[in-house]
mmCIF file of C-alpha atoms in Angstrom:
data_model
loop_
_atom_site.group_PDB
_atom_site.id
_atom_site.type_symbol
_atom_site.label_atom_id
_atom_site.label_comp_id
_atom_site.label_asym_id
_atom_site.label_seq_id
_atom_site.Cartn_x
_atom_site.Cartn_y
_atom_site.Cartn_z
ATOM 1 C CA MET A 599 -27.856 -11.601 2.003
ATOM 2 C CA THR A 600 -26.181 -13.720 4.659
ATOM 3 C CA ALA A 601 -25.890 -11.160 7.439
ATOM 4 C CA GLU A 602 -23.051 -12.834 9.334
ATOM 5 C CA GLN A 603 -21.084 -14.026 6.305
ATOM 6 C CA PRO A 604 -21.695 -11.664 3.364
ATOM 7 C CA LEU A 605 -20.128 -12.758 0.091
ATOM 8 C CA VAL A 606 -18.416 -9.689 -1.376
ATOM 9 C CA LEU A 607 -16.464 -9.249 -4.615
ATOM 10 C CA GLY A 608 -13.871 -6.469 -4.603
ATOM 11 C CA ILE A 609 -12.335 -4.711 -7.605
ATOM 12 C CA GLU A 610 -9.027 -2.824 -7.463
ATOM 13 C CA THR A 611 -7.740 -0.741 -10.399
ATOM 14 C CA SER A 612 -6.051 2.271 -8.801
ATOM 15 C CA CYS A 613 -2.747 1.809 -10.635
ATOM 16 C CA ASP A 614 -1.346 -1.025 -12.780
ATOM 17 C CA GLU A 615 -2.857 -4.094 -11.089
ATOM 18 C CA THR A 616 -6.274 -5.448 -12.091
ATOM 19 C CA GLY A 617 -7.279 -7.113 -8.845
ATOM 20 C CA VAL A 618 -10.431 -9.081 -8.073
ATOM 21 C CA GLY A 619 -10.926 -10.639 -4.656
ATOM 22 C CA ILE A 620 -13.821 -12.502 -3.088
ATOM 23 C CA VAL A 621 -14.354 -12.563 0.667
ATOM 24 C CA ARG A 622 -16.993 -14.395 2.693
ATOM 25 C CA GLY A 623 -17.334 -12.557 5.998
ATOM 26 C CA GLU A 624 -13.728 -12.370 7.182
ATOM 27 C CA THR A 625 -12.489 -15.321 5.111
ATOM 28 C CA LEU A 626 -10.606 -14.797 1.858
ATOM 29 C CA LEU A 627 -11.784 -17.156 -0.869
ATOM 30 C CA VAL A 628 -9.675 -15.907 -3.759
ATOM 31 C CA ASP A 629 -7.305 -13.123 -4.736
ATOM 32 C CA ALA A 630 -6.932 -12.914 -8.516
ATOM 33 C CA VAL A 631 -4.521 -10.359 -9.953
ATOM 34 C CA ALA A 632 -3.556 -9.462 -13.513
ATOM 35 C CA SER A 633 -0.556 -7.154 -13.535
ATOM 36 C CA SER A 634 0.579 -4.918 -16.378
ATOM 37 C CA VAL A 635 3.930 -4.171 -14.707
ATOM 38 C CA ASP A 636 5.890 -5.724 -17.587
ATOM 39 C CA ASP A 637 4.208 -3.310 -19.997
ATOM 40 C CA HIS A 638 5.512 -0.375 -17.940
ATOM 41 C CA ALA A 639 9.009 -1.682 -17.183
ATOM 42 C CA ARG A 640 10.527 -0.414 -20.434
ATOM 43 C CA PHE A 641 9.316 3.102 -19.574
ATOM 44 C CA GLY A 642 10.812 2.987 -16.080
ATOM 45 C CA GLY A 643 7.449 3.763 -14.478
ATOM 46 C CA VAL A 644 3.697 3.401 -14.806
ATOM 47 C CA VAL A 645 2.157 4.973 -17.923
ATOM 48 C CA PRO A 646 -1.478 5.876 -17.083
ATOM 49 C CA GLU A 647 -2.863 5.265 -20.588
ATOM 50 C CA VAL A 648 -1.218 1.846 -20.790
ATOM 51 C CA ALA A 649 -2.556 0.934 -17.348
ATOM 52 C CA SER A 650 -6.112 1.943 -18.261
ATOM 53 C CA ARG A 651 -6.054 -0.103 -21.449
ATOM 54 C CA ALA A 652 -4.726 -3.132 -19.561
ATOM 55 C CA HIS A 653 -7.575 -2.871 -17.033
ATOM 56 C CA LEU A 654 -10.116 -2.839 -19.871
ATOM 57 C CA GLU A 655 -8.585 -5.976 -21.365
ATOM 58 C CA GLU A 656 -8.176 -7.880 -18.099
ATOM 59 C CA MET A 657 -11.325 -6.975 -16.155
ATOM 60 C CA VAL A 658 -13.747 -9.616 -17.421
ATOM 61 C CA PRO A 659 -11.203 -12.487 -17.548
ATOM 62 C CA THR A 660 -10.028 -11.674 -14.010
ATOM 63 C CA ILE A 661 -13.591 -11.582 -12.634
ATOM 64 C CA GLU A 662 -14.337 -14.896 -14.333
ATOM 65 C CA ARG A 663 -11.140 -16.454 -12.962
ATOM 66 C CA ALA A 664 -11.880 -15.233 -9.446
ATOM 67 C CA CYS A 665 -15.389 -16.708 -9.443
ATOM 68 C CA ARG A 666 -14.157 -19.972 -10.912
ATOM 69 C CA GLU A 667 -11.370 -20.377 -8.352
ATOM 70 C CA ALA A 668 -13.657 -19.403 -5.453
ATOM 71 C CA GLY A 669 -16.344 -21.836 -6.596
ATOM 72 C CA VAL A 670 -19.067 -19.180 -6.685
ATOM 73 C CA THR A 671 -21.197 -17.511 -9.332
ATOM 74 C CA LEU A 672 -21.950 -13.831 -9.730
ATOM 75 C CA GLY A 673 -25.502 -14.621 -8.652
ATOM 76 C CA ASP A 674 -24.207 -15.741 -5.248
ATOM 77 C CA LEU A 675 -22.753 -12.316 -4.411
ATOM 78 C CA ASP A 676 -24.249 -10.155 -1.671
ATOM 79 C CA ALA A 677 -22.362 -6.952 -2.542
ATOM 80 C CA ILE A 678 -19.758 -5.385 -4.820
ATOM 81 C CA SER A 679 -16.894 -3.264 -3.503
ATOM 82 C CA VAL A 680 -14.569 -1.139 -5.627
ATOM 83 C CA THR A 681 -11.678 1.247 -5.145
ATOM 84 C CA ALA A 682 -13.126 4.721 -5.779
ATOM 85 C CA GLY A 683 -9.840 6.522 -5.039
ATOM 86 C CA PRO A 684 -7.190 7.693 -4.701
ATOM 87 C CA GLY A 685 -5.223 6.591 -7.751
ATOM 88 C CA LEU A 686 -4.840 7.147 -11.474
ATOM 89 C CA ALA A 687 -8.050 8.691 -12.786
ATOM 90 C CA GLY A 688 -8.340 6.576 -15.928
ATOM 91 C CA SER A 689 -7.575 3.345 -14.119
ATOM 92 C CA LEU A 690 -10.086 4.112 -11.379
ATOM 93 C CA MET A 691 -12.800 4.825 -13.944
ATOM 94 C CA VAL A 692 -12.453 1.346 -15.441
ATOM 95 C CA GLY A 693 -12.907 -0.327 -12.068
ATOM 96 C CA VAL A 694 -15.742 1.932 -10.920
ATOM 97 C CA ALA A 695 -17.666 1.517 -14.194
ATOM 98 C CA SER A 696 -17.238 -2.261 -14.034
ATOM 99 C CA ALA A 697 -18.432 -2.379 -10.431
ATOM 100 C CA LYS A 698 -21.478 -0.225 -11.207
ATOM 101 C CA ALA A 699 -22.446 -2.529 -14.076
ATOM 102 C CA LEU A 700 -22.147 -5.602 -11.861
ATOM 103 C CA ALA A 701 -24.062 -4.092 -8.942
ATOM 104 C CA LEU A 702 -26.862 -2.814 -11.178
ATOM 105 C CA SER A 703 -27.246 -6.043 -13.140
ATOM 106 C CA LEU A 704 -27.130 -8.248 -10.031
ATOM 107 C CA GLY A 705 -29.310 -5.988 -7.895
ATOM 108 C CA VAL A 706 -26.802 -5.868 -5.020
ATOM 109 C CA PRO A 707 -25.396 -2.906 -3.071
ATOM 110 C CA LEU A 708 -22.250 -1.164 -4.251
ATOM 111 C CA TYR A 709 -19.539 0.150 -1.921
ATOM 112 C CA GLY A 710 -17.018 2.611 -3.350
ATOM 113 C CA VAL A 711 -14.142 2.509 -0.864
ATOM 114 C CA ASN A 712 -10.828 4.199 -0.181
ATOM 115 C CA HIS A 713 -7.695 2.504 -1.493
ATOM 116 C CA LEU A 714 -5.658 3.283 1.625
ATOM 117 C CA ALA A 715 -8.364 2.120 4.011
ATOM 118 C CA SER A 716 -8.479 -1.128 2.038
ATOM 119 C CA HIS A 717 -4.758 -1.663 2.700
ATOM 120 C CA VAL A 718 -5.608 -1.541 6.401
ATOM 121 C CA ALA A 719 -8.672 -3.787 6.157
ATOM 122 C CA VAL A 720 -6.911 -6.584 4.286
ATOM 123 C CA ASP A 721 -5.128 -7.690 7.445
ATOM 124 C CA ILE A 722 -8.492 -8.860 8.783
ATOM 125 C CA VAL A 723 -8.501 -11.810 6.368
ATOM 126 C CA GLU A 724 -4.926 -12.625 7.388
ATOM 127 C CA HIS A 725 -4.861 -12.135 11.162
ATOM 128 C CA GLY A 726 -8.470 -11.646 12.255
ATOM 129 C CA PRO A 727 -10.388 -8.585 13.514
ATOM 130 C CA LEU A 728 -8.452 -5.348 13.812
ATOM 131 C CA PRO A 729 -7.784 -4.147 17.357
ATOM 132 C CA GLU A 730 -9.400 -0.771 17.957
ATOM 133 C CA PRO A 731 -7.508 1.445 17.729
ATOM 134 C CA THR A 732 -4.772 0.216 15.396
ATOM 135 C CA MET A 733 -1.849 2.315 14.196
ATOM 136 C CA ALA A 734 -1.297 1.816 10.472
ATOM 137 C CA LEU A 735 1.868 2.587 8.523
ATOM 138 C CA LEU A 736 1.054 2.526 4.809
ATOM 139 C CA VAL A 737 4.039 2.637 2.473
ATOM 140 C CA SER A 738 3.820 2.272 -1.292
ATOM 141 C CA GLY A 739 4.815 3.882 -4.558
ATOM 142 C CA GLY A 740 2.276 6.648 -4.133
ATOM 143 C CA HIS A 741 1.785 6.909 -0.387
ATOM 144 C CA SER A 742 3.667 7.020 2.909
ATOM 145 C CA SER A 743 1.168 7.595 5.700
ATOM 146 C CA LEU A 744 0.750 7.124 9.438
ATOM 147 C CA LEU A 745 -2.884 6.568 10.372
ATOM 148 C CA LEU A 746 -4.695 6.070 13.656
ATOM 149 C CA VAL A 747 -7.586 3.702 12.974
ATOM 150 C CA PRO A 748 -10.285 3.496 15.662
ATOM 151 C CA ASP A 749 -12.679 1.904 13.117
ATOM 152 C CA VAL A 750 -11.597 0.985 9.586
ATOM 153 C CA THR A 751 -15.149 1.464 8.268
ATOM 154 C CA SER A 752 -15.873 4.883 9.754
ATOM 155 C CA ASP A 753 -12.960 6.541 11.547
ATOM 156 C CA ILE A 754 -9.434 6.894 10.139
ATOM 157 C CA ARG A 755 -7.289 9.793 11.317
ATOM 158 C CA SER A 756 -4.207 10.958 9.447
ATOM 159 C CA LEU A 757 -1.256 11.690 11.730
ATOM 160 C CA GLY A 758 1.299 12.269 9.002
ATOM 161 C CA SER A 759 2.248 11.593 5.397
ATOM 162 C CA THR A 760 4.995 12.264 2.891
ATOM 163 C CA ILE A 761 5.614 15.909 2.014
ATOM 164 C CA ASP A 762 7.377 14.973 -1.242
ATOM 165 C CA ASP A 763 8.359 11.543 -2.579
ATOM 166 C CA ALA A 764 6.675 8.430 -1.205
ATOM 167 C CA ALA A 765 8.939 5.628 0.007
ATOM 168 C CA GLY A 766 8.156 3.337 -2.916
ATOM 169 C CA GLU A 767 8.772 6.146 -5.394
ATOM 170 C CA ALA A 768 12.202 6.716 -3.827
ATOM 171 C CA PHE A 769 12.976 2.998 -4.204
ATOM 172 C CA ASP A 770 12.093 3.165 -7.903
ATOM 173 C CA LYS A 771 14.191 6.283 -8.528
ATOM 174 C CA VAL A 772 17.242 5.027 -6.647
ATOM 175 C CA ALA A 773 16.998 1.708 -8.467
ATOM 176 C CA ARG A 774 17.165 3.609 -11.744
ATOM 177 C CA VAL A 775 20.284 5.469 -10.545
ATOM 178 C CA LEU A 776 21.878 2.123 -9.694
ATOM 179 C CA GLY A 777 20.930 0.563 -13.018
ATOM 180 C CA LEU A 778 18.404 -1.827 -11.450
ATOM 181 C CA PRO A 779 15.100 -2.739 -13.148
ATOM 182 C CA PHE A 780 11.613 -1.375 -12.486
ATOM 183 C CA PRO A 781 9.868 -1.735 -10.083
ATOM 184 C CA GLY A 782 12.843 -0.961 -7.890
ATOM 185 C CA GLY A 783 11.682 -2.212 -4.505
ATOM 186 C CA PRO A 784 12.313 -5.949 -4.898
ATOM 187 C CA TYR A 785 15.634 -5.399 -6.698
ATOM 188 C CA ILE A 786 16.993 -3.042 -4.048
ATOM 189 C CA ASP A 787 15.868 -5.452 -1.331
ATOM 190 C CA ARG A 788 17.715 -8.278 -3.081
ATOM 191 C CA ALA A 789 20.872 -6.230 -3.691
ATOM 192 C CA ALA A 790 20.887 -4.960 -0.103
ATOM 193 C CA ARG A 791 21.087 -8.514 1.233
ATOM 194 C CA GLU A 792 24.502 -8.819 -0.442
ATOM 195 C CA GLY A 793 25.710 -5.409 0.738
ATOM 196 C CA GLN A 794 26.751 -3.605 3.915
ATOM 197 C CA VAL A 795 25.389 -0.431 5.502
ATOM 198 C CA VAL A 796 28.556 1.643 5.126
ATOM 199 C CA ILE A 797 27.218 4.987 3.851
ATOM 200 C CA ASP A 798 25.482 7.392 6.215
ATOM 201 C CA PHE A 799 22.673 8.740 4.061
ATOM 202 C CA PRO A 800 20.381 11.438 5.560
ATOM 203 C CA ARG A 801 17.207 10.718 7.515
ATOM 204 C CA GLY A 802 14.680 13.405 6.567
ATOM 205 C CA LEU A 803 12.474 15.177 9.133
ATOM 206 C CA THR A 804 13.964 13.385 12.133
ATOM 207 C CA THR A 805 15.862 16.095 14.018
ATOM 208 C CA GLY A 806 15.439 19.574 15.497
ATOM 209 C CA ARG A 807 12.861 21.960 14.113
ATOM 210 C CA ASP A 808 11.942 19.573 11.282
ATOM 211 C CA MET A 809 10.888 16.971 13.822
ATOM 212 C CA GLU A 810 8.879 19.558 15.753
ATOM 213 C CA ARG A 811 7.001 20.750 12.670
ATOM 214 C CA HIS A 812 6.680 17.380 10.916
ATOM 215 C CA ARG A 813 6.609 14.913 13.793
ATOM 216 C CA PHE A 814 4.882 12.131 11.882
ATOM 217 C CA ASP A 815 5.519 13.285 8.316
ATOM 218 C CA PHE A 816 8.031 11.765 5.900
ATOM 219 C CA SER A 817 10.417 13.154 3.308
ATOM 220 C CA PHE A 818 12.475 11.006 0.944
ATOM 221 C CA SER A 819 13.317 13.504 -1.792
ATOM 222 C CA GLY A 820 16.530 14.645 -0.070
ATOM 223 C CA LEU A 821 17.618 11.056 0.498
ATOM 224 C CA LYS A 822 17.047 10.231 -3.154
ATOM 225 C CA THR A 823 19.126 13.255 -4.183
ATOM 226 C CA ALA A 824 21.904 12.346 -1.735
ATOM 227 C CA VAL A 825 22.173 8.858 -3.228
ATOM 228 C CA SER A 826 22.220 10.236 -6.760
ATOM 229 C CA ARG A 827 24.997 12.727 -5.940
ATOM 230 C CA TRP A 828 27.038 10.072 -4.137
ATOM 231 C CA VAL A 829 26.862 7.801 -7.170
ATOM 232 C CA GLN A 830 27.669 10.647 -9.558
ATOM 233 C CA ALA A 831 30.729 11.593 -7.490
ATOM 234 C CA ARG A 832 32.032 8.011 -7.639
ATOM 235 C CA GLU A 833 31.496 7.840 -11.377
ATOM 236 C CA ALA A 834 33.147 11.244 -11.929
ATOM 237 C CA ALA A 835 36.190 10.032 -9.997
ATOM 238 C CA GLY A 836 36.360 6.920 -12.161
ATOM 239 C CA GLU A 837 35.657 4.654 -9.205
ATOM 240 C CA PRO A 838 33.286 1.681 -9.304
ATOM 241 C CA VAL A 839 29.888 2.098 -7.653
ATOM 242 C CA PRO A 840 29.304 -0.559 -4.954
ATOM 243 C CA VAL A 841 25.685 -1.171 -5.917
ATOM 244 C CA ASN A 842 24.940 -3.600 -3.111
ATOM 245 C CA ASP A 843 26.366 -1.312 -0.419
ATOM 246 C CA VAL A 844 24.518 1.723 -1.781
ATOM 247 C CA ALA A 845 21.295 -0.287 -1.891
ATOM 248 C CA ALA A 846 21.771 -1.490 1.693
ATOM 249 C CA SER A 847 22.619 1.976 2.992
ATOM 250 C CA PHE A 848 19.711 3.635 1.185
ATOM 251 C CA GLN A 849 17.266 0.965 2.322
ATOM 252 C CA GLU A 850 18.474 1.287 5.918
ATOM 253 C CA ALA A 851 17.838 5.044 5.876
ATOM 254 C CA VAL A 852 14.270 4.599 4.600
ATOM 255 C CA VAL A 853 13.404 1.783 6.974
ATOM 256 C CA ASP A 854 14.957 3.557 9.957
ATOM 257 C CA VAL A 855 12.746 6.620 9.487
ATOM 258 C CA LEU A 856 9.570 4.645 8.798
ATOM 259 C CA THR A 857 9.863 2.378 11.817
ATOM 260 C CA ARG A 858 11.153 5.063 14.176
ATOM 261 C CA LYS A 859 8.185 7.352 13.507
ATOM 262 C CA ALA A 860 5.670 4.504 13.528
ATOM 263 C CA VAL A 861 6.750 3.270 16.964
ATOM 264 C CA LEU A 862 6.822 6.855 18.274
ATOM 265 C CA ALA A 863 3.267 7.378 17.028
ATOM 266 C CA CYS A 864 2.125 4.194 18.776
ATOM 267 C CA ARG A 865 3.647 5.332 22.051
ATOM 268 C CA GLU A 866 2.230 8.841 21.915
ATOM 269 C CA GLN A 867 -1.234 7.756 20.773
ATOM 270 C CA GLY A 868 -1.501 4.821 23.166
ATOM 271 C CA ALA A 869 -1.830 2.252 20.370
ATOM 272 C CA GLN A 870 -0.703 -1.250 21.287
ATOM 273 C CA HIS A 871 -0.864 -2.599 17.735
ATOM 274 C CA LEU A 872 0.993 -1.513 14.592
ATOM 275 C CA GLN A 873 -0.028 -2.697 11.156
ATOM 276 C CA ILE A 874 2.169 -2.158 8.100
ATOM 277 C CA GLY A 875 0.629 -2.263 4.642
ATOM 278 C CA GLY A 876 1.272 -1.201 1.060
ATOM 279 C CA GLY A 877 3.747 -2.531 -1.466
ATOM 280 C CA VAL A 878 6.863 -1.481 0.460
ATOM 281 C CA ALA A 879 5.636 -3.600 3.390
ATOM 282 C CA ALA A 880 6.929 -6.586 1.422
ATOM 283 C CA ASN A 881 10.490 -5.306 2.034
ATOM 284 C CA SER A 882 12.375 -7.797 4.189
ATOM 285 C CA ARG A 883 14.445 -5.223 6.080
ATOM 286 C CA LEU A 884 11.351 -3.147 6.916
ATOM 287 C CA ARG A 885 9.661 -6.222 8.345
ATOM 288 C CA ALA A 886 12.715 -7.198 10.386
ATOM 289 C CA MET A 887 13.396 -3.742 11.840
ATOM 290 C CA ALA A 888 9.714 -3.141 12.583
ATOM 291 C CA GLN A 889 9.517 -6.456 14.426
ATOM 292 C CA SER A 890 12.626 -5.679 16.470
ATOM 293 C CA ARG A 891 11.502 -2.180 17.442
ATOM 294 C CA CYS A 892 7.954 -3.285 18.217
ATOM 295 C CA ASP A 893 9.273 -6.088 20.424
ATOM 296 C CA ASP A 894 11.420 -3.595 22.324
ATOM 297 C CA ALA A 895 8.444 -1.244 22.772
ATOM 298 C CA GLY A 896 5.915 -3.931 23.727
ATOM 299 C CA ILE A 897 3.844 -3.320 20.582
ATOM 300 C CA GLU A 898 2.197 -6.112 18.603
ATOM 301 C CA LEU A 899 3.142 -5.997 14.913
ATOM 302 C CA ARG A 900 0.743 -7.132 12.191
ATOM 303 C CA VAL A 901 1.926 -7.387 8.597
ATOM 304 C CA PRO A 902 -0.017 -9.250 5.880
ATOM 305 C CA ARG A 903 1.850 -11.710 3.683
ATOM 306 C CA PRO A 904 3.663 -9.980 0.796
ATOM 307 C CA GLY A 905 0.998 -10.855 -1.769
ATOM 308 C CA LEU A 906 -1.601 -8.955 0.237
ATOM 309 C CA CYS A 907 0.644 -5.913 0.739
ATOM 310 C CA THR A 908 0.776 -4.954 -2.918
ATOM 311 C CA ASP A 909 -2.411 -3.721 -4.635
ATOM 312 C CA ASN A 910 -5.038 -6.458 -4.861
ATOM 313 C CA GLY A 911 -8.766 -7.060 -4.980
ATOM 314 C CA ALA A 912 -8.818 -8.998 -1.709
ATOM 315 C CA MET A 913 -8.224 -5.826 0.294
ATOM 316 C CA VAL A 914 -11.150 -4.075 -1.397
ATOM 317 C CA ALA A 915 -13.415 -7.069 -0.796
ATOM 318 C CA ALA A 916 -12.267 -7.215 2.838
ATOM 319 C CA LEU A 917 -13.228 -3.586 3.447
ATOM 320 C CA GLY A 918 -16.492 -4.035 1.562
ATOM 321 C CA ALA A 919 -17.384 -7.013 3.748
ATOM 322 C CA GLN A 920 -16.684 -4.953 6.870
ATOM 323 C CA MET A 921 -18.933 -2.191 5.550
ATOM 324 C CA VAL A 922 -21.726 -4.725 5.138
ATOM 325 C CA LEU A 923 -21.133 -6.364 8.530
ATOM 326 C CA LYS A 924 -21.188 -3.014 10.338
ATOM 327 C CA GLY A 925 -24.266 -1.767 8.514
ATOM 328 C CA ARG A 926 -22.579 1.147 6.734
ATOM 329 C CA ASP A 927 -24.503 2.888 3.960
ATOM 330 C CA ALA A 928 -23.916 1.668 0.433
ATOM 331 C CA SER A 929 -22.762 4.079 -2.268
ATOM 332 C CA ARG A 930 -25.003 5.582 -4.922
ATOM 333 C CA LEU A 931 -24.725 4.244 -8.443
ATOM 334 C CA ASP A 932 -23.565 7.673 -9.619
ATOM 335 C CA LEU A 933 -20.484 7.575 -7.384
ATOM 336 C CA PRO A 934 -17.447 9.139 -9.087
ATOM 337 C CA ALA A 935 -13.871 7.967 -9.337
ATOM 338 C CA ASP A 936 -11.892 10.364 -7.138
ATOM 339 C CA SER A 937 -8.166 10.388 -7.893
ATOM 340 C CA SER A 938 -7.428 12.568 -4.869
ATOM 341 C CA MET A 939 -9.800 10.943 -2.363
ATOM 342 C CA PRO A 940 -8.535 11.763 1.158
ATOM 343 C CA VAL A 941 -7.820 8.842 3.471
ATOM 344 C CA THR A 942 -10.269 10.223 6.027
ATOM 345 C CA GLN A 943 -13.075 9.614 3.497
ATOM 346 C CA ILE A 944 -13.443 5.857 3.779
ATOM 347 C CA SER A 945 -16.315 5.407 1.347
ATOM 348 C CA ALA A 946 -17.792 7.374 -1.535
#
């Protein structure tokens, strides 16, 4: 193994993306992704059995493509890293079993890592070493979390998370109400650019006793319901629904809460750097408002390029490489897939 520049292959299968990334040290060589999102679109959401089957079909071709594009062979690898959780149980099992087979056959260490921690680590291959500590805001279809990260390989502390719907889930559900396709995030973002923020939708857990009890937690279920009722009232009155304005107003409410709490957490925890990750981090309004509020607060904002915000193998390889570089213990070959793996458990 090259101690200073370990060559690590990462496998991500927590949901509907079969991702394989290869990282040398802190340099990304390739990020190969096979998505089954089109297979789920007609159902309006991810179907676990369909996702698992797609991972089985795409795993070997995606590994082969990644090695080919990176110009390496499996025999060159120093370690294998895989998402062990959280995620869809069946999907995780495909990735974990594949990673075990590779590690065993190649005689290299295996690192079963946390999906959320990987979303933090991926920024290393984009913007260099993570400042310690870093505040991380992770927003996706399954998660909305505020994390204080003194060390991405050994110390992640949860400050708050969603108590109901995640931000990305709310985007998908509101998109369905507005007649927009799945996944809803990109379509709402696009519609919002043509609309105006003219509807004052609620901001959950931001005032009074709610803010005292849930200072860094999120809630988007009430917002989703408010949008649905607003649309239903317009339709019942026989009035047209201004899709672009509803999209812009809904998006503004989500982004306002996310960025407001993230900046507050940075101030109270003494963190000078905020990183945003997860699929919703690709949202253009979230990026713009976060940049503006961080500039005002004197906080440095780090956001990976959109392709590294959504689920991918590069993030898993990036965390695996950090585990190797910092001498963390490898996982046992009997490591399980853990669909409810807590973010504070960085490796299995």
